PDB file of C-alpha atoms in Angstrom:
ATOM      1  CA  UNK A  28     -25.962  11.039 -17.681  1.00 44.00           C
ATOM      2  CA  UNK A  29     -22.587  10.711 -19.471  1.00 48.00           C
ATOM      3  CA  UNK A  30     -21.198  13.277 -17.827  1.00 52.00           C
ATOM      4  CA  UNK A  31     -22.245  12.277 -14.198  1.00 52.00           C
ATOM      5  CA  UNK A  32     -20.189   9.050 -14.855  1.00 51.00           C
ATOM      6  CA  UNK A  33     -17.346  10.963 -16.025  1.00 50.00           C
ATOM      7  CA  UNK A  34     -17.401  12.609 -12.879  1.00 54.00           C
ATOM      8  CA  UNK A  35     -17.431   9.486 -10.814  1.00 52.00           C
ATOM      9  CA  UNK A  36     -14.888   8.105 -12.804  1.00 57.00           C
ATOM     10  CA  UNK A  37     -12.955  11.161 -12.235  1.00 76.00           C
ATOM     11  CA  UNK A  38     -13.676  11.344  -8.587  1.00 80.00           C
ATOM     12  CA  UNK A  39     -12.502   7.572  -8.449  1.00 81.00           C
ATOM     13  CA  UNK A  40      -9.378   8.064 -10.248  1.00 85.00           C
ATOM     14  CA  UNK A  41      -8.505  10.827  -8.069  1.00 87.00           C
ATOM     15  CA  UNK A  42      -9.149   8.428  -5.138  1.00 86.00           C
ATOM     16  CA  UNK A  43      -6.338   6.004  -6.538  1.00 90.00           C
ATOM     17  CA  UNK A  44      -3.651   8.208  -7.454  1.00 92.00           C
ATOM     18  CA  UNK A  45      -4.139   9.807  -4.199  1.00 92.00           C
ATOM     19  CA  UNK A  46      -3.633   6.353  -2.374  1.00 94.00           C
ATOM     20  CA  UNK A  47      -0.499   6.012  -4.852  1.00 96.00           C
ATOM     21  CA  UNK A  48       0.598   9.011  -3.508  1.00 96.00           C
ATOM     22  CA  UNK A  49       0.232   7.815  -0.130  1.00 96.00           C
ATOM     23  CA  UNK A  50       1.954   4.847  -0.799  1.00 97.00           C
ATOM     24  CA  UNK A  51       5.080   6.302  -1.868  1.00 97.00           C
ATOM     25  CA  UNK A  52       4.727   8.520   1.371  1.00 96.00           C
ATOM     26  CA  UNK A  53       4.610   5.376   3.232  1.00 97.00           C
ATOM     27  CA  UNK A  54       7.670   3.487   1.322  1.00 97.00           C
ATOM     28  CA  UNK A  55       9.699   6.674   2.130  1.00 97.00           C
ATOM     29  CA  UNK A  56       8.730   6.426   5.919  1.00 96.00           C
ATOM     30  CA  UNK A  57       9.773   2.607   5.625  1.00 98.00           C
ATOM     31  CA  UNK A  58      13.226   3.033   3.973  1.00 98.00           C
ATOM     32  CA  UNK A  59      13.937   5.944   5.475  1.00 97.00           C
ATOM     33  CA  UNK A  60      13.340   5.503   8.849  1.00 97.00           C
ATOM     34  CA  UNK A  61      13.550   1.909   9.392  1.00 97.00           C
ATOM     35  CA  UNK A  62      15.928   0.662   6.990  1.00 96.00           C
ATOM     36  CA  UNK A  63      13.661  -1.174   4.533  1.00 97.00           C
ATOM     37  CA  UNK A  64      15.289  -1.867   1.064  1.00 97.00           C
ATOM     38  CA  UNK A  65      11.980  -2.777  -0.801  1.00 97.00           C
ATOM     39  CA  UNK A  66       8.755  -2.175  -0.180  1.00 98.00           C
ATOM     40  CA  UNK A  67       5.515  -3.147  -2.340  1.00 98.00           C
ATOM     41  CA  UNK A  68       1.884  -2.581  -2.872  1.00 98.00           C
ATOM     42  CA  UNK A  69      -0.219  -5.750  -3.960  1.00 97.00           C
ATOM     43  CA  UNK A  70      -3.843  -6.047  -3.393  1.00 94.00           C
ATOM     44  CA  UNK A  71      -6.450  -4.160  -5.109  1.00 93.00           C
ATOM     45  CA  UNK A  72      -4.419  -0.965  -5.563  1.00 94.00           C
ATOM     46  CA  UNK A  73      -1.869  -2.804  -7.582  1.00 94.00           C
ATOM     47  CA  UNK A  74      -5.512  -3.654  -9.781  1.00 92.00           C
ATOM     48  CA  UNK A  75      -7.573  -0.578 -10.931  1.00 83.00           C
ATOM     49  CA  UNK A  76     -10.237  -1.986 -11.447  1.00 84.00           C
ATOM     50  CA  UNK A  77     -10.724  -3.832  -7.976  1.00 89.00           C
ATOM     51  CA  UNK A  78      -9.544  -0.503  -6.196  1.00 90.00           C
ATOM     52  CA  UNK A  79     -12.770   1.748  -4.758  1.00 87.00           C
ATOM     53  CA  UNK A  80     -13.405   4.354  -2.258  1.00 87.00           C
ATOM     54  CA  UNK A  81     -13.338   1.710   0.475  1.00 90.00           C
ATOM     55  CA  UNK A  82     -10.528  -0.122  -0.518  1.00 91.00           C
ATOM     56  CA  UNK A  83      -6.855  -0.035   2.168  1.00 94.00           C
ATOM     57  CA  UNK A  84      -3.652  -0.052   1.017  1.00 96.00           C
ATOM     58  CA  UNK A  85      -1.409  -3.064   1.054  1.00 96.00           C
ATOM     59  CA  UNK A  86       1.985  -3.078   1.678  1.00 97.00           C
ATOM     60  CA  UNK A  87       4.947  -5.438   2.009  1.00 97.00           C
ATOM     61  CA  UNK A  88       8.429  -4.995   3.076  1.00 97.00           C
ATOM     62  CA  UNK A  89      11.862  -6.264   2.993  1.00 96.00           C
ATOM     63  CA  UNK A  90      14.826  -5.417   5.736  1.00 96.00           C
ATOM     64  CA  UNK A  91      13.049  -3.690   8.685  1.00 97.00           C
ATOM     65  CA  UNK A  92      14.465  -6.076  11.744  1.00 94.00           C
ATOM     66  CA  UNK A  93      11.690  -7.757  13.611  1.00 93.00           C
ATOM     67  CA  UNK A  94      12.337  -5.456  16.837  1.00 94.00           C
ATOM     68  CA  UNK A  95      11.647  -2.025  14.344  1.00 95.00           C
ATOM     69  CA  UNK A  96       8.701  -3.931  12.609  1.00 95.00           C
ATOM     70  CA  UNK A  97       5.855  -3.248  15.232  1.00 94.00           C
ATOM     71  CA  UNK A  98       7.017   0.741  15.611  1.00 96.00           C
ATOM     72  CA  UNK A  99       7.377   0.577  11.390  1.00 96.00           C
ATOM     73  CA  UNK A 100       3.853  -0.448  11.669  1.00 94.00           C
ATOM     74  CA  UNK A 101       2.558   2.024  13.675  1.00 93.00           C
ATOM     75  CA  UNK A 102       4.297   4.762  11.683  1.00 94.00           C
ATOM     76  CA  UNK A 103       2.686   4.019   8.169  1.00 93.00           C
ATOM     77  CA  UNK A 104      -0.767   3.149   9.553  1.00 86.00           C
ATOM     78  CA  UNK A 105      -0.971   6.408  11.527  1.00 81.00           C
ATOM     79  CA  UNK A 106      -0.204   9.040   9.174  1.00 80.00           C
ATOM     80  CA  UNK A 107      -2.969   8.530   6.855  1.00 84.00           C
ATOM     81  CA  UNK A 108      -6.615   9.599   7.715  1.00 85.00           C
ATOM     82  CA  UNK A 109      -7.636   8.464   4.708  1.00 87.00           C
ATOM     83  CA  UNK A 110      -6.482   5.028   4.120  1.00 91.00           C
ATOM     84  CA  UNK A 111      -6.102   2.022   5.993  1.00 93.00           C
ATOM     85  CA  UNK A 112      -2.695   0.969   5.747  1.00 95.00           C
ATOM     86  CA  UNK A 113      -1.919  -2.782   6.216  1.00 94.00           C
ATOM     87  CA  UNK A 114       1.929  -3.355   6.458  1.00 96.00           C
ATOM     88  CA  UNK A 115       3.323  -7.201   5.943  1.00 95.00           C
ATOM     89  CA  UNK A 116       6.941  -8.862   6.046  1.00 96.00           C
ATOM     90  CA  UNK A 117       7.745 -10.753   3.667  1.00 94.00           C
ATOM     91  CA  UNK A 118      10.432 -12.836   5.185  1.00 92.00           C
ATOM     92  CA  UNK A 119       7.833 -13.833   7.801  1.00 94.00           C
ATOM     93  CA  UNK A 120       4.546 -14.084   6.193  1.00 94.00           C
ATOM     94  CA  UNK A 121       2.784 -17.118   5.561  1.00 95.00           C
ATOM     95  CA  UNK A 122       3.625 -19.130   2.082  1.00 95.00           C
ATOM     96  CA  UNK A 123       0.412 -18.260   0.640  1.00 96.00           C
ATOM     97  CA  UNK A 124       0.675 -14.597   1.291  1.00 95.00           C
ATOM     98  CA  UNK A 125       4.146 -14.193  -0.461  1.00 95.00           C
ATOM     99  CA  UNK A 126       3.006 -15.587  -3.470  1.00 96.00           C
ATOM    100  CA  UNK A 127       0.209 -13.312  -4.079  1.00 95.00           C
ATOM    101  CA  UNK A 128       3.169 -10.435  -3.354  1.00 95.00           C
ATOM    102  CA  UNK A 129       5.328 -11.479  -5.905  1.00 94.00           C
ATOM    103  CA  UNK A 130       2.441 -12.465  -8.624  1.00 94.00           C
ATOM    104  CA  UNK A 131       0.620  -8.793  -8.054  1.00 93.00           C
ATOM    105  CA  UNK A 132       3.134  -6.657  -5.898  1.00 95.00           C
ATOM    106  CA  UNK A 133       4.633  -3.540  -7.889  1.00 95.00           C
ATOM    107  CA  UNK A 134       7.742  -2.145  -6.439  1.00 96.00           C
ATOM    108  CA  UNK A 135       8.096   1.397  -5.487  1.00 95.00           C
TER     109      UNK A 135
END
């Protein structure tokens, strides 16, 4: 029995530092390619113990321009089969939003 939930905890930590992975893939796409100067994950990848298997990955963004955003967007949430990927501005999200990036967000 122990070592069945050794497994799963293996499995799950796999999981995560695979979505890491594809995090930094995606913050490389958004500087790279569309000019962003920060990007951050918040949600419940930025908490262990809140990410699981069915979790997305949350990410928010400083310096694309509003007229790159949309094609930014479809860039990072196509690439992954795998994930979900939800992209968000932070100089144009709502109030509430914002602060939950800056109390949880870790920069990459």
């Amino acid at each position: 029995m122990i070592r069945k939930g050794l497994k799963i905890q293996s499995d799950s930590d796999r999981h995560r530092e695979h979505a890491w992975k594809t995090a930094r893939t995606a913050s490389h796409i958004l500087r790279d390619r569309f000019g962003a100067f920060r990007v951050v994950v918040f949600g419940s990848l930025s908490r262990p113990p809140d990410f699981t298997q069915w979790s997305d990955i949350d990410l928010a963004t400083c310096g694309i321009s509003p007229d790159r955003f949309s094609r930014a967007l479809a860039a990072v949430t196509g690439f992954s089969q795998e994930f979900e990927i939800d992209l968000t501005d932070v100089e144009t999200c709502p109030p509430s939003l914002l602060k939950i990036v800056e109390k949880e967000g870790i920069d990459l």
